[in-house]
Every structure is written in C-alpha cells, then in structure tokens.
Amino acid sequence: MKQLLILSGKGGTGKTTIASAFIKLSKAKAYADCDVDAPNLHLITKQNSLPKKTDYYGLPKAEIDIELCIECGQCMQNCRFEAISADGKYKVDPFACEGCGVCELVCPVEAVTLKPAVAGELLLYTDGEKVLSTAQLKMGSGTSGMLVTEVKKQMKSAAADVEFAIIDGSPGIGCPVIASLSGVDMVLIVAEPSISGISDMERIINTAAKFGVKTAVCINKFDTNMQNTEKIENFCKGQGISLLGRIPFDLDAVKAINNGQTIVDIDCASGAAVKAIYSKTMELLFEEGGGLRS
C-alpha cells in the first residue's frame, strides 16, 4: 500500500481541506484521520454508515483500595504528578495520573493497583468500497502517538488489498506526527505564510528527513503574506525540496466546507490550484526513488 501523508505543523493551515480534496480526486478507497484529538475528516467525506467503535486502552491508572489503605501517605509523597489527594480518604485523580506505577511500588500494604483505562475510541467507517479509520482521544489522555499508530494499523487491516491510501496527519510537531510519519511513502506539507507556519514546516521537514521519507511542500493562502511566501519558496529551493504549488486565499473554499463539500466539488480558485498540486503530488509519489528531491 502506497501511503501519502498530509501534514501542516500548526493547526488551521488547511491540511484537512486539502486531504479531503485529494481523497475526492483520487477516489481513494482507504484513508485515515490521525488528528485523534479532534477528528473531522468524516464530516466532509460524507460517511453513509455509523462507525464500528473499539475501546482503546492507553496507560493504566492507579486505584487505591480504601479497605486496605493504612493512610501512611507514601503514595502521595512519592507521586510526581500530584495525582493523589487525601481529602478524608486517599484517592487518585485519573486525569492527573500518568500510570507510572510509583505509588504501587511504595505502598507497604499493596493497597494500590494499576488498572487498564480506556483512553479513547477507535472508529472504523466502512461502506463496502471505502474505509475511513480514525479515533477520538478522551479528554485528559496523553497517549495520542500510540493511538495514531493504532489508527493506521486499523486502516491497513481493513483495506489490505488497497494499493493507495491518504492519511490526514496529526497537527503539531510532536509524538503524534512522528507516529503519522512512520511507514509512509511520501509527506506533503501544507505550509502557511506565517512565522509559526514557517517554523513548524522546517521542523517537520527535518523530522521527515530522519525517516528518509520523500517530502514536498505546497503553500496555502499564499497571497496573505507574499514576503513569507517567498521565504518558504527560497527555503525549499535551498533544501532541494519540491514545491508543488500555491493555493490562494478563497472565501468560496469556506462556503464549500460549510456545505459539506470539498473544494474540488465547486468551481473556485483554490480548487483549481489543488487539482494542479494533486497531479504533481501523484507524479512525485509514484516515481522511482525516495527522500528529498531537487
């Protein structure tokens, strides 16, 4: 399975908008939304069925058996996350607990145990032809990278015979992005001509290079800051990274998304630009070789 990953770094650059357009243009049979904190790809790809839901267990959570507890205070004193309080009885705050197990180790009467905890839900949409794999992380859970890995595994398992998949990657530059990058054939970075957008683009490019992943860039809303657009173009040229095109700021794109359409479903400037970028992306993805391209 060839996997195209679309990343952006900072949120709000238009990553999901472009991913949904690519899914429509390619008629993709398998795709995934790895933004497990706030998945929204299913809203624009018009799923016709309810998802199959599977509990996702992240790090375990500590629980204190008040029948065994002698209230010695060792667990609270040794907890680095201040997850244990002694308001009448000793208890664990599940939102603060990181499942490290120190409290279980220091308890002299074995009143503390680590128990599996549901950290989110894996969601799988199937309609006989297409597969959308995604997930929803519970508030306060911090195992998003592990959940992203499970989302990708679920997609590949459900669409084992599909030759091409599109992955709407996680926002940011941390663990979920690294999990998104693992095992993909190419990453398309949607850059925004802003200071934070440029910074995140550079960091994702450096991370992708460590994975040896073929990398390309497109610039969304390029006309909102021409000076920064030129900085992005000069950076890509200097690093030998393919710059696949510019997408203009387009109010019609907002109208399309609000109507549950992709930007290639209507006649608009941004949709036309994305179609050209899509063609170049497919050409680059399926050419021989990998890594950075000059």
CSV table of C-alpha atoms in Angstrom, one decimal:
chain,number,residue,atom,x,y,z
A,1,MET,CA,0.0,0.0,0.0
A,2,LYS,CA,1.4,3.4,-1.0
A,3,GLN,CA,0.7,5.9,1.7
A,4,LEU,CA,0.5,9.7,1.2
A,5,LEU,CA,0.6,11.7,4.4
A,6,ILE,CA,-0.5,15.3,4.6
A,7,LEU,CA,0.9,17.4,7.4
A,8,SER,CA,0.9,21.0,8.4
A,9,GLY,CA,2.6,21.7,11.7
A,10,LYS,CA,0.4,24.4,13.2
A,11,GLY,CA,-3.3,24.0,13.1
A,12,GLY,CA,-5.6,25.9,10.7
A,13,THR,CA,-3.4,25.8,7.6
A,14,GLY,CA,-5.9,23.8,5.5
A,15,LYS,CA,-4.5,20.4,5.9
A,16,THR,CA,-7.8,18.6,6.2
A,17,THR,CA,-9.3,20.7,3.4
A,18,ILE,CA,-6.6,19.6,1.0
A,19,ALA,CA,-6.7,16.0,2.3
A,20,SER,CA,-10.4,15.8,1.6
A,21,ALA,CA,-9.9,17.2,-1.9
A,22,PHE,CA,-7.1,14.7,-2.6
A,23,ILE,CA,-9.4,11.9,-1.5
A,24,LYS,CA,-12.1,13.1,-3.9
A,25,LEU,CA,-9.8,13.5,-6.8
A,26,SER,CA,-8.1,10.1,-6.3
A,27,LYS,CA,-11.3,8.3,-5.5
A,28,ALA,CA,-9.3,6.8,-2.6
A,29,LYS,CA,-10.6,3.5,-1.2
A,30,ALA,CA,-8.7,3.9,2.1
A,31,TYR,CA,-7.9,6.9,4.2
A,32,ALA,CA,-7.3,7.9,7.8
A,33,ASP,CA,-7.7,10.9,10.0
A,34,CYS,CA,-4.9,10.9,12.5
A,35,ASP,CA,-6.0,14.1,14.3
A,36,VAL,CA,-7.2,11.9,17.2
A,37,ASP,CA,-7.8,14.9,19.5
A,38,ALA,CA,-10.3,16.5,17.1
A,39,PRO,CA,-11.1,14.3,14.1
A,40,ASN,CA,-13.2,16.0,11.4
A,41,LEU,CA,-12.4,14.3,8.1
A,42,HIS,CA,-15.6,12.2,8.4
A,43,LEU,CA,-17.7,15.4,8.3
A,44,ILE,CA,-16.5,16.3,4.8
A,45,THR,CA,-16.2,12.9,3.3
A,46,LYS,CA,-19.8,12.1,3.8
A,47,GLN,CA,-19.8,8.7,5.6
A,48,ASN,CA,-23.1,6.8,4.9
A,49,SER,CA,-22.8,4.4,7.9
A,50,LEU,CA,-22.2,4.6,11.6
A,51,PRO,CA,-18.6,3.6,12.6
A,52,LYS,CA,-17.5,0.5,14.3
A,53,LYS,CA,-16.3,1.5,17.7
A,54,THR,CA,-13.5,-0.2,19.7
A,55,ASP,CA,-12.2,0.9,23.1
A,56,TYR,CA,-8.6,2.0,23.1
A,57,TYR,CA,-6.6,1.3,26.3
A,58,GLY,CA,-3.7,3.6,26.9
A,59,LEU,CA,-1.6,3.9,30.0
A,60,PRO,CA,-3.1,2.2,33.1
A,61,LYS,CA,-4.4,4.3,36.0
A,62,ALA,CA,-3.8,3.8,39.7
A,63,GLU,CA,-6.6,2.9,42.1
A,64,ILE,CA,-6.5,2.8,45.9
A,65,ASP,CA,-8.4,0.2,47.8
A,66,ILE,CA,-9.6,2.1,50.8
A,67,GLU,CA,-10.2,-1.2,52.7
A,68,LEU,CA,-6.5,-2.0,52.6
A,69,CYS,CA,-5.2,1.6,52.8
A,70,ILE,CA,-3.5,2.5,56.1
A,71,GLU,CA,-3.2,6.2,55.2
A,72,CYS,CA,0.6,6.2,55.6
A,73,GLY,CA,0.9,8.9,52.9
A,74,GLN,CA,3.8,7.2,51.0
A,75,CYS,CA,1.9,7.2,47.7
A,76,MET,CA,1.0,10.9,47.9
A,77,GLN,CA,4.6,11.9,48.9
A,78,ASN,CA,6.2,10.0,46.0
A,79,CYS,CA,3.7,10.9,43.3
A,80,ARG,CA,5.5,13.4,40.9
A,81,PHE,CA,2.2,14.3,39.2
A,82,GLU,CA,0.3,15.3,42.3
A,83,ALA,CA,-2.4,12.9,41.3
A,84,ILE,CA,-3.1,11.6,44.8
A,85,SER,CA,-5.1,13.6,47.4
A,86,ALA,CA,-6.1,12.9,51.0
A,87,ASP,CA,-9.4,14.5,51.4
A,88,GLY,CA,-10.8,12.3,54.1
A,89,LYS,CA,-9.7,9.2,52.2
A,90,TYR,CA,-6.7,8.7,49.8
A,91,LYS,CA,-7.8,8.8,46.2
A,92,VAL,CA,-6.3,9.1,42.7
A,93,ASP,CA,-7.3,11.8,40.2
A,94,PRO,CA,-7.5,9.8,36.9
A,95,PHE,CA,-6.9,12.9,34.8
A,96,ALA,CA,-3.6,13.6,36.6
A,97,CYS,CA,-2.4,10.0,36.9
A,98,GLU,CA,0.3,9.1,34.3
A,99,GLY,CA,0.3,5.4,35.2
A,100,CYS,CA,4.0,5.3,36.2
A,101,GLY,CA,3.4,2.8,39.0
A,102,VAL,CA,5.5,4.5,41.7
A,103,CYS,CA,2.5,4.6,44.1
A,104,GLU,CA,2.0,0.8,43.6
A,105,LEU,CA,5.7,0.2,44.3
A,106,VAL,CA,6.0,2.2,47.5
A,107,CYS,CA,2.7,1.1,49.1
A,108,PRO,CA,3.6,-1.1,52.1
A,109,VAL,CA,0.3,-3.0,52.2
A,110,GLU,CA,-0.3,-3.3,48.4
A,111,ALA,CA,-3.4,-1.2,48.5
A,112,VAL,CA,-2.6,0.5,45.2
A,113,THR,CA,-3.1,-1.3,41.9
A,114,LEU,CA,-2.7,-0.2,38.2
A,115,LYS,CA,-5.8,-1.0,36.2
A,116,PRO,CA,-6.4,-0.7,32.4
A,117,ALA,CA,-8.1,2.5,31.5
A,118,VAL,CA,-10.0,3.4,28.3
A,119,ALA,CA,-8.1,6.4,26.8
A,120,GLY,CA,-10.3,6.8,23.7
A,121,GLU,CA,-12.2,5.1,20.9
A,122,LEU,CA,-11.0,3.7,17.6
A,123,LEU,CA,-13.6,4.4,14.8
A,124,LEU,CA,-13.8,2.5,11.6
A,125,TYR,CA,-16.2,3.6,8.8
A,126,THR,CA,-16.8,1.0,6.0
A,127,ASP,CA,-19.4,1.1,3.3
A,128,GLY,CA,-18.3,-1.9,1.2
A,129,GLU,CA,-16.0,0.1,-1.0
A,130,LYS,CA,-14.3,2.7,1.2
A,131,VAL,CA,-12.6,2.6,4.5
A,132,LEU,CA,-12.0,5.5,6.9
A,133,SER,CA,-10.1,4.9,10.0
A,134,THR,CA,-9.9,7.4,12.8
A,135,ALA,CA,-10.2,7.8,16.6
A,136,GLN,CA,-11.3,10.1,19.3
A,137,LEU,CA,-9.0,10.5,22.3
A,138,LYS,CA,-10.6,11.1,25.7
A,139,MET,CA,-10.0,14.5,27.3
A,140,GLY,CA,-7.0,14.4,29.6
A,141,SER,CA,-5.4,11.4,27.9
A,142,GLY,CA,-1.9,11.8,26.7
A,143,THR,CA,-1.2,8.7,24.5
A,144,SER,CA,-2.1,10.3,21.2
A,145,GLY,CA,1.0,8.9,19.4
A,146,MET,CA,0.1,5.3,20.4
A,147,LEU,CA,-3.5,5.9,19.2
A,148,VAL,CA,-2.3,7.3,15.9
A,149,THR,CA,-0.3,4.1,15.3
A,150,GLU,CA,-3.5,2.0,16.0
A,151,VAL,CA,-5.5,4.2,13.6
A,152,LYS,CA,-3.0,3.4,10.8
A,153,LYS,CA,-2.9,-0.3,11.7
A,154,GLN,CA,-6.7,-0.4,11.6
A,155,MET,CA,-6.8,1.2,8.2
A,156,LYS,CA,-4.3,-1.3,6.7
A,157,SER,CA,-6.0,-4.3,8.3
A,158,ALA,CA,-9.5,-3.2,7.0
A,159,ALA,CA,-8.2,-2.4,3.5
A,160,ALA,CA,-5.4,-5.0,3.0
A,161,ASP,CA,-5.9,-5.2,-0.8
A,162,VAL,CA,-6.0,-1.4,-1.5
A,163,GLU,CA,-2.9,-0.1,-3.2
A,164,PHE,CA,-3.1,3.6,-2.3
A,165,ALA,CA,-4.2,5.4,0.9
A,166,ILE,CA,-4.3,9.0,2.0
A,167,ILE,CA,-3.6,10.0,5.6
A,168,ASP,CA,-4.7,13.3,7.1
A,169,GLY,CA,-1.9,13.6,9.6
A,170,SER,CA,-1.9,15.0,13.2
A,171,PRO,CA,-1.3,18.7,13.7
A,172,GLY,CA,1.7,19.9,15.6
A,173,ILE,CA,5.3,18.6,15.6
A,174,GLY,CA,5.3,16.1,18.4
A,175,CYS,CA,4.8,12.4,19.1
A,176,PRO,CA,1.5,12.1,17.0
A,177,VAL,CA,3.3,13.5,14.0
A,178,ILE,CA,6.2,11.1,14.4
A,179,ALA,CA,3.7,8.2,14.6
A,180,SER,CA,1.9,9.6,11.5
A,181,LEU,CA,5.2,9.7,9.6
A,182,SER,CA,6.2,6.1,10.4
A,183,GLY,CA,5.9,3.8,7.4
A,184,VAL,CA,4.5,6.3,4.8
A,185,ASP,CA,5.9,6.7,1.3
A,186,MET,CA,5.6,10.5,1.0
A,187,VAL,CA,4.6,13.5,3.0
A,188,LEU,CA,3.0,16.7,1.6
A,189,ILE,CA,3.5,19.6,3.9
A,190,VAL,CA,0.8,22.3,3.8
A,191,ALA,CA,2.7,25.4,4.7
A,192,GLU,CA,1.2,28.7,5.8
A,193,PRO,CA,3.0,32.0,5.1
A,194,SER,CA,3.2,33.0,8.8
A,195,ILE,CA,6.1,32.9,11.3
A,196,SER,CA,4.8,29.9,13.2
A,197,GLY,CA,3.8,28.2,9.9
A,198,ILE,CA,7.3,28.5,8.6
A,199,SER,CA,8.9,27.4,11.8
A,200,ASP,CA,6.7,24.2,12.0
A,201,MET,CA,7.3,23.5,8.3
A,202,GLU,CA,11.1,23.5,8.8
A,203,ARG,CA,10.8,21.2,11.9
A,204,ILE,CA,8.6,18.7,10.1
A,205,ILE,CA,10.9,18.7,7.1
A,206,ASN,CA,13.8,17.9,9.4
A,207,THR,CA,11.8,15.1,11.1
A,208,ALA,CA,10.7,13.6,7.8
A,209,ALA,CA,14.3,13.6,6.6
A,210,LYS,CA,15.3,11.4,9.5
A,211,PHE,CA,12.7,8.9,8.4
A,212,GLY,CA,14.0,9.1,4.8
A,213,VAL,CA,10.5,10.0,3.6
A,214,LYS,CA,10.0,11.7,0.2
A,215,THR,CA,8.9,15.3,1.0
A,216,ALA,CA,7.1,18.1,-0.8
A,217,VAL,CA,5.6,21.4,0.1
A,218,CYS,CA,2.6,23.4,-1.0
A,219,ILE,CA,1.7,26.9,0.2
A,220,ASN,CA,-1.9,27.6,1.3
A,221,LYS,CA,-3.3,31.1,1.4
A,222,PHE,CA,0.0,32.3,-0.2
A,223,ASP,CA,-1.4,35.7,-1.0
A,224,THR,CA,-2.0,36.7,2.6
A,225,ASN,CA,1.7,37.4,3.1
A,226,MET,CA,3.9,37.5,-0.1
A,227,GLN,CA,7.1,38.2,1.8
A,228,ASN,CA,6.7,35.0,3.9
A,229,THR,CA,5.6,33.0,0.8
A,230,GLU,CA,8.9,34.0,-0.8
A,231,LYS,CA,10.8,32.9,2.3
A,232,ILE,CA,9.1,29.4,2.1
A,233,GLU,CA,10.0,29.2,-1.6
A,234,ASN,CA,13.6,30.2,-1.0
A,235,PHE,CA,13.9,27.7,1.8
A,236,CYS,CA,12.5,24.8,-0.3
A,237,LYS,CA,14.8,25.7,-3.1
A,238,GLY,CA,17.8,25.9,-0.8
A,239,GLN,CA,17.0,22.5,0.7
A,240,GLY,CA,16.2,20.8,-2.6
A,241,ILE,CA,12.6,20.1,-1.7
A,242,SER,CA,9.9,20.0,-4.3
A,243,LEU,CA,7.5,23.0,-4.1
A,244,LEU,CA,4.3,21.8,-5.8
A,245,GLY,CA,2.3,25.0,-5.9
A,246,ARG,CA,0.5,27.8,-4.3
A,247,ILE,CA,-3.1,28.0,-3.2
A,248,PRO,CA,-4.8,31.4,-2.9
A,249,PHE,CA,-7.0,32.6,0.0
A,250,ASP,CA,-10.5,31.8,-1.2
A,251,LEU,CA,-13.8,32.6,0.5
A,252,ASP,CA,-15.5,30.1,-1.7
A,253,ALA,CA,-13.5,27.4,0.0
A,254,VAL,CA,-15.1,28.3,3.3
A,255,LYS,CA,-18.6,28.1,1.7
A,256,ALA,CA,-17.8,24.7,0.3
A,257,ILE,CA,-16.6,23.3,3.6
A,258,ASN,CA,-19.6,24.7,5.4
A,259,ASN,CA,-21.9,23.0,2.9
A,260,GLY,CA,-20.1,19.6,3.5
A,261,GLN,CA,-18.3,19.8,0.1
A,262,THR,CA,-14.6,19.6,-0.8
A,263,ILE,CA,-13.1,22.5,-2.7
A,264,VAL,CA,-12.8,20.4,-5.8
A,265,ASP,CA,-16.6,19.9,-5.9
A,266,ILE,CA,-17.1,23.5,-6.9
A,267,ASP,CA,-15.6,25.9,-9.4
A,268,CYS,CA,-13.2,28.0,-7.3
A,269,ALA,CA,-9.7,29.3,-7.5
A,270,SER,CA,-8.4,27.2,-4.5
A,271,GLY,CA,-10.0,24.1,-6.0
A,272,ALA,CA,-8.2,24.7,-9.4
A,273,ALA,CA,-4.9,25.2,-7.6
A,274,VAL,CA,-5.3,22.0,-5.5
A,275,LYS,CA,-6.1,20.0,-8.7
A,276,ALA,CA,-2.7,21.1,-10.2
A,277,ILE,CA,-0.9,20.2,-6.9
A,278,TYR,CA,-2.7,16.8,-6.8
A,279,SER,CA,-1.4,15.9,-10.2
A,280,LYS,CA,2.2,16.9,-9.3
A,281,THR,CA,1.9,15.0,-6.0
A,282,MET,CA,0.8,11.8,-7.6
A,283,GLU,CA,3.6,12.1,-10.2
A,284,LEU,CA,6.2,12.5,-7.4
A,285,LEU,CA,4.7,9.8,-5.2
A,286,PHE,CA,4.8,7.1,-7.9
A,287,GLU,CA,8.1,8.0,-9.4
A,288,GLU,CA,11.1,5.8,-8.6
A,289,GLY,CA,13.3,6.7,-5.6
A,290,GLY,CA,12.6,8.5,-2.4
A,291,GLY,CA,13.9,11.1,0.0
A,292,LEU,CA,14.3,14.7,-0.8
A,293,ARG,CA,14.1,15.8,-4.4
A,294,SER,CA,15.7,18.8,-6.1
